[in-house]
Structures are given as C-alpha cells and as structure tokens.
C-alpha cells in the first residue's frame, strides 16, 4: 500500500501497520460501516493479528486516534524561526491543501470527533489534544510578545480562536466547494496581521 | 416528550414528529448505533408510520438534515437593527451556550457532517447550507460597508471565516472543557472590532 500520508512510519511496527490499515479503511468506509474485516482488506498480514492486538473496533480506533493526535501534536512546528514566521507556518499547516494528505487526515479526524458526542474516551483524547495545541500556540504568541513582534494582551484567548479555526477547517475539508477554506485562510492571515502583530512591526 | 430545542414546531405534523424523534434518538445513540427501532422509542405513534414515510435510516436522516438546515438558515437574523448590532447577534448565535439547545443541535449536526466524507447527498446539503450562510453574512457586512459602519474590502472573504468558525464551534461543543469556546468568542469579537468595524466608528 502506498504511504500516501506523511504521518505513518516508512518502517512500521505491526501496531503501526494495523493502524495504517485502520486509517485507510476508516477513510474509505466511515465509522459506522467500519468492520475488522474491512480493516483486514488494507492489511497485508493475517487478520487474526488484529484480534490479537485489539479487543474490538473502538479499542482499535481509540489507539489510532491517540497515534494520530500524537503525530498532529508533533507537527506543531518546533522551530528556531521568528515567532512571526512560525505563526504563519502554523496557519499554512492549519489550512493545508484540500486535496492532499491533510484532507485525508481531516476526514478521519472528523469521523472520530463525531464520536465525542457519545463516548467519553474519545472526548478525553480530543480534550487533551485540543488543550495541548492551544497551549503550544499561546506559547508562540507569548514569545512574540516578549520579542515585541506581537502585541497580544491575552495569548491564550487568541490561541482558543486558532483552535476553533483548526476544528472548523477539519469539518469543512470534505465539502470544500467554492473555496471557503481558501478565503478563510486569507481572512485569518488578515486577523493575525491586524490583531496579533505589533503596530511597530 | 418535552420540546427541548426551539426549532421543532409546537403543533407538529407527522413528518415533524418523526423528525423530532429522529433528532433525539440521534443525539442519544449517535449515527452508527441509530436504528429505526430506537427512533420508534422517541415516537408516540406506531413505528410503522416511520416506514411508511421513509425508505431507510439515511433517507430519514437526510430529511432531518434538510429540516435542520432550513431552520438554521431561518435563524440567520432578519433584522431591522444596525449592521453592527446584527453582526454581534450573529456572533451570539454562533457561539450559543454550551449546555443548551445549541449544544444538542451541534451534536446532531456534527454526527451528520461526518457523513459528508462518504455520502455525496449529505455533502450536497451541507454545501448548499454553508454557501447560504456565507452569502447572508456577506450581505450584512456589505450593508455595513454602505452605511460606513464597516470597512471591509472583501465581505465574502470575511464571511468565509465566519463559516469556518461556525463549523469549528459545532465541532467543539461536545468537548467544551476549559472554556475554549468562551475564549474564542471574545477573541472573535476582537477580530470583528479591529478588522471589520470602520475606524471612524
């Protein structure tokens, strides 16, 4: 199977091979129609290995979610760039490209986020991840404040809007007609330039 | 059954009674576990009536989605207020209250939006609705421009960010720990004040 997304290892462990198969099966069939057998169709080894590692569908999906969120968290760029270049890089990552691997990732995340309405375990993982991302972005903004590049009274509050926009983009990537995402990105850059960047810059 | 949300009629037709039962069953069980029988548990009349009106679960859910989106579209306030008060009212509606009927609505919408990844019919309905809302908000901003209250070069672009934020809030309402939504709202108001409102105001 082609490694179409960039977040699976090129030398995967069995666990990672199972998770990769689950990811593609989830993208193809959706949460409701997903079965271990359909995951097996994307898995090169014996299907019994999946049952050996996981109790049921949700057990497997929760491990996939944890893996994806860790990858997502690690993508918050750790950079030696200036906070301004850094925040623009975050924006590029948030909005991604509608056709590429970001869209695949968003599709899977959207499916799993919908489970938060009914399952506390999904809710707990997303809550942890959302808070992590918010903290990371607040950190960048604070750093920019200290360097005089940004002038933001409440960095955590600004980071909350970033977090809402991240979720919004993920929810729109399956229906990106009329390029709402592209226009949103330009407008969000305008917000950054007018509401975050210091007027001395 | 108590009419907990404000978008179902108090003198419902049979169709509306079925849709209301479907809404509450969807909120309770989620898309994947939803069955006509579980919908029947929320319906005061004979379950056979549901089969009489709808072919299957998706046929029924698509009609519910259409009904909900029409209600959502009708909630875009048609107002004689000033564009500024009007846009603040839209913000109040977007962010709603995390515990109230908005959260129930968001939960159901999130479940159905996840189906857009796999089902063109859901995608088509959401696309239509997203574009409608974007157009309505662009209209308000244009009106504000004409009255000199707003100073926005690209109203449709600003409306796209509103649309992304709407989807983001819906996706966060099931896991609103740490009040990310509340902070987002204040920051989004800051964006409106600094990026939309004319500096002469």
CSV table of C-alpha atoms in Angstrom, one decimal, chain A residues 25-33 57 95 107 110-111 113-118 122-124 126-127 130-131 134 151-154 156-172 174-181 183-188 190-191 194-196, chain B residues 25-33 57 95 107 110-111 113-118 122-124 126-127 130-131 134 151-154 156-172 174-181 183-188 190-191 194-196:
chain,number,residue,atom,x,y,z
A,25,UNK,CA,-10.4,1.6,6.0
A,26,UNK,CA,-11.9,4.5,8.1
A,27,UNK,CA,-11.4,7.0,5.3
A,28,UNK,CA,-12.9,4.5,2.8
A,29,UNK,CA,-15.9,3.3,4.7
A,30,UNK,CA,-16.6,5.7,7.6
A,31,UNK,CA,-17.0,4.9,11.3
A,32,UNK,CA,-20.5,3.4,11.0
A,33,UNK,CA,-19.6,0.9,8.3
A,57,UNK,CA,-13.4,-1.7,16.8
A,95,UNK,CA,-5.4,25.2,6.2
A,107,UNK,CA,-11.8,13.2,7.1
A,110,UNK,CA,-14.0,14.4,11.7
A,111,UNK,CA,-15.3,10.8,11.8
A,113,UNK,CA,-14.6,13.7,16.6
A,114,UNK,CA,-18.2,12.9,16.0
A,115,UNK,CA,-17.8,10.0,18.4
A,116,UNK,CA,-17.1,12.5,21.2
A,117,UNK,CA,-20.9,13.1,21.4
A,118,UNK,CA,-21.4,9.6,22.8
A,122,UNK,CA,-12.9,9.9,22.5
A,123,UNK,CA,-13.9,13.1,24.3
A,124,UNK,CA,-11.0,12.7,26.7
A,126,UNK,CA,-9.7,15.2,21.9
A,127,UNK,CA,-9.9,17.4,25.0
A,130,UNK,CA,-7.1,20.5,21.9
A,131,UNK,CA,-5.6,21.8,25.1
A,134,UNK,CA,-3.9,25.7,22.4
A,151,UNK,CA,1.2,42.8,20.9
A,152,UNK,CA,-1.5,40.4,22.3
A,153,UNK,CA,-2.9,41.1,25.7
A,154,UNK,CA,-4.4,37.6,26.1
A,156,UNK,CA,-4.4,32.0,25.5
A,157,UNK,CA,-7.6,33.7,24.3
A,158,UNK,CA,-6.1,34.2,20.8
A,159,UNK,CA,-4.9,30.6,20.8
A,160,UNK,CA,-8.5,29.5,21.5
A,161,UNK,CA,-9.6,31.1,18.3
A,162,UNK,CA,-6.8,29.2,16.5
A,163,UNK,CA,-8.2,26.0,18.0
A,164,UNK,CA,-11.7,26.8,16.8
A,165,UNK,CA,-10.5,27.5,13.3
A,166,UNK,CA,-8.5,24.2,13.3
A,167,UNK,CA,-11.6,22.3,14.0
A,168,UNK,CA,-13.6,24.4,11.6
A,169,UNK,CA,-11.2,23.6,8.7
A,170,UNK,CA,-11.2,19.9,9.5
A,171,UNK,CA,-15.0,20.0,9.4
A,172,UNK,CA,-15.0,21.7,6.0
A,174,UNK,CA,-14.8,17.1,2.9
A,175,UNK,CA,-17.1,19.7,1.3
A,176,UNK,CA,-14.7,22.4,0.1
A,177,UNK,CA,-16.8,23.8,-2.7
A,178,UNK,CA,-16.5,27.4,-3.6
A,179,UNK,CA,-13.2,27.5,-1.8
A,180,UNK,CA,-14.5,28.7,1.6
A,181,UNK,CA,-11.3,27.3,3.1
A,183,UNK,CA,-10.9,32.5,1.5
A,184,UNK,CA,-10.9,31.8,5.3
A,185,UNK,CA,-7.2,31.4,5.2
A,186,UNK,CA,-6.6,34.8,3.7
A,187,UNK,CA,-9.0,36.4,6.2
A,188,UNK,CA,-7.4,34.6,9.1
A,190,UNK,CA,-5.6,39.4,7.9
A,191,UNK,CA,-6.7,38.8,11.6
A,194,UNK,CA,-4.2,43.3,12.4
A,195,UNK,CA,-4.9,41.7,15.8
A,196,UNK,CA,-1.7,40.0,16.7
B,25,UNK,CA,-32.5,9.3,19.0
B,26,UNK,CA,-29.5,10.6,17.0
B,27,UNK,CA,-28.4,12.7,20.0
B,28,UNK,CA,-28.8,9.8,22.3
B,29,UNK,CA,-27.2,7.0,20.2
B,30,UNK,CA,-25.1,8.6,17.5
B,31,UNK,CA,-25.2,7.8,13.8
B,32,UNK,CA,-23.6,4.4,13.9
B,33,UNK,CA,-25.9,2.9,16.5
B,57,UNK,CA,-32.2,5.3,8.0
B,95,UNK,CA,-21.2,30.6,20.0
B,107,UNK,CA,-24.0,17.3,18.4
B,110,UNK,CA,-21.5,17.0,13.9
B,111,UNK,CA,-22.7,13.4,13.5
B,113,UNK,CA,-21.4,16.4,8.9
B,114,UNK,CA,-19.1,13.4,9.4
B,115,UNK,CA,-21.2,11.6,6.8
B,116,UNK,CA,-20.1,14.1,4.2
B,117,UNK,CA,-16.8,12.2,4.0
B,118,UNK,CA,-18.6,9.2,2.4
B,122,UNK,CA,-25.0,14.8,2.8
B,123,UNK,CA,-22.2,16.7,1.2
B,124,UNK,CA,-24.6,18.4,-1.2
B,126,UNK,CA,-24.1,20.9,3.7
B,127,UNK,CA,-22.5,22.6,0.7
B,130,UNK,CA,-22.7,26.6,4.1
B,131,UNK,CA,-22.9,28.8,0.9
B,134,UNK,CA,-21.8,32.7,3.9
B,151,UNK,CA,-14.7,48.9,6.4
B,152,UNK,CA,-14.2,45.5,4.8
B,153,UNK,CA,-12.6,45.3,1.4
B,154,UNK,CA,-13.7,41.7,0.8
B,156,UNK,CA,-17.3,37.4,1.1
B,157,UNK,CA,-13.8,36.5,2.4
B,158,UNK,CA,-14.7,37.7,5.9
B,159,UNK,CA,-17.9,35.7,5.7
B,160,UNK,CA,-15.8,32.6,4.9
B,161,UNK,CA,-14.0,32.9,8.2
B,162,UNK,CA,-17.4,33.2,9.9
B,163,UNK,CA,-18.4,30.0,8.2
B,164,UNK,CA,-15.2,28.2,9.4
B,165,UNK,CA,-15.7,29.4,12.9
B,166,UNK,CA,-19.4,28.2,12.9
B,167,UNK,CA,-18.2,24.7,11.9
B,168,UNK,CA,-15.4,24.9,14.5
B,169,UNK,CA,-17.7,25.8,17.3
B,170,UNK,CA,-20.1,23.0,16.3
B,171,UNK,CA,-17.2,20.5,16.4
B,172,UNK,CA,-16.1,21.7,19.9
B,174,UNK,CA,-19.2,18.2,22.7
B,175,UNK,CA,-15.9,18.7,24.5
B,176,UNK,CA,-16.0,22.2,25.8
B,177,UNK,CA,-13.5,21.7,28.6
B,178,UNK,CA,-11.5,24.7,29.8
B,179,UNK,CA,-13.9,27.0,28.0
B,180,UNK,CA,-12.1,27.2,24.6
B,181,UNK,CA,-15.4,28.3,23.1
B,183,UNK,CA,-12.4,32.5,24.9
B,184,UNK,CA,-12.8,32.0,21.2
B,185,UNK,CA,-15.9,34.1,21.3
B,186,UNK,CA,-14.2,37.1,23.0
B,187,UNK,CA,-11.3,36.8,20.5
B,188,UNK,CA,-13.6,36.7,17.6
B,190,UNK,CA,-11.9,41.4,19.0
B,191,UNK,CA,-11.4,40.4,15.3
B,194,UNK,CA,-10.4,45.5,14.7
B,195,UNK,CA,-10.9,44.0,11.3
B,196,UNK,CA,-14.5,44.8,10.3
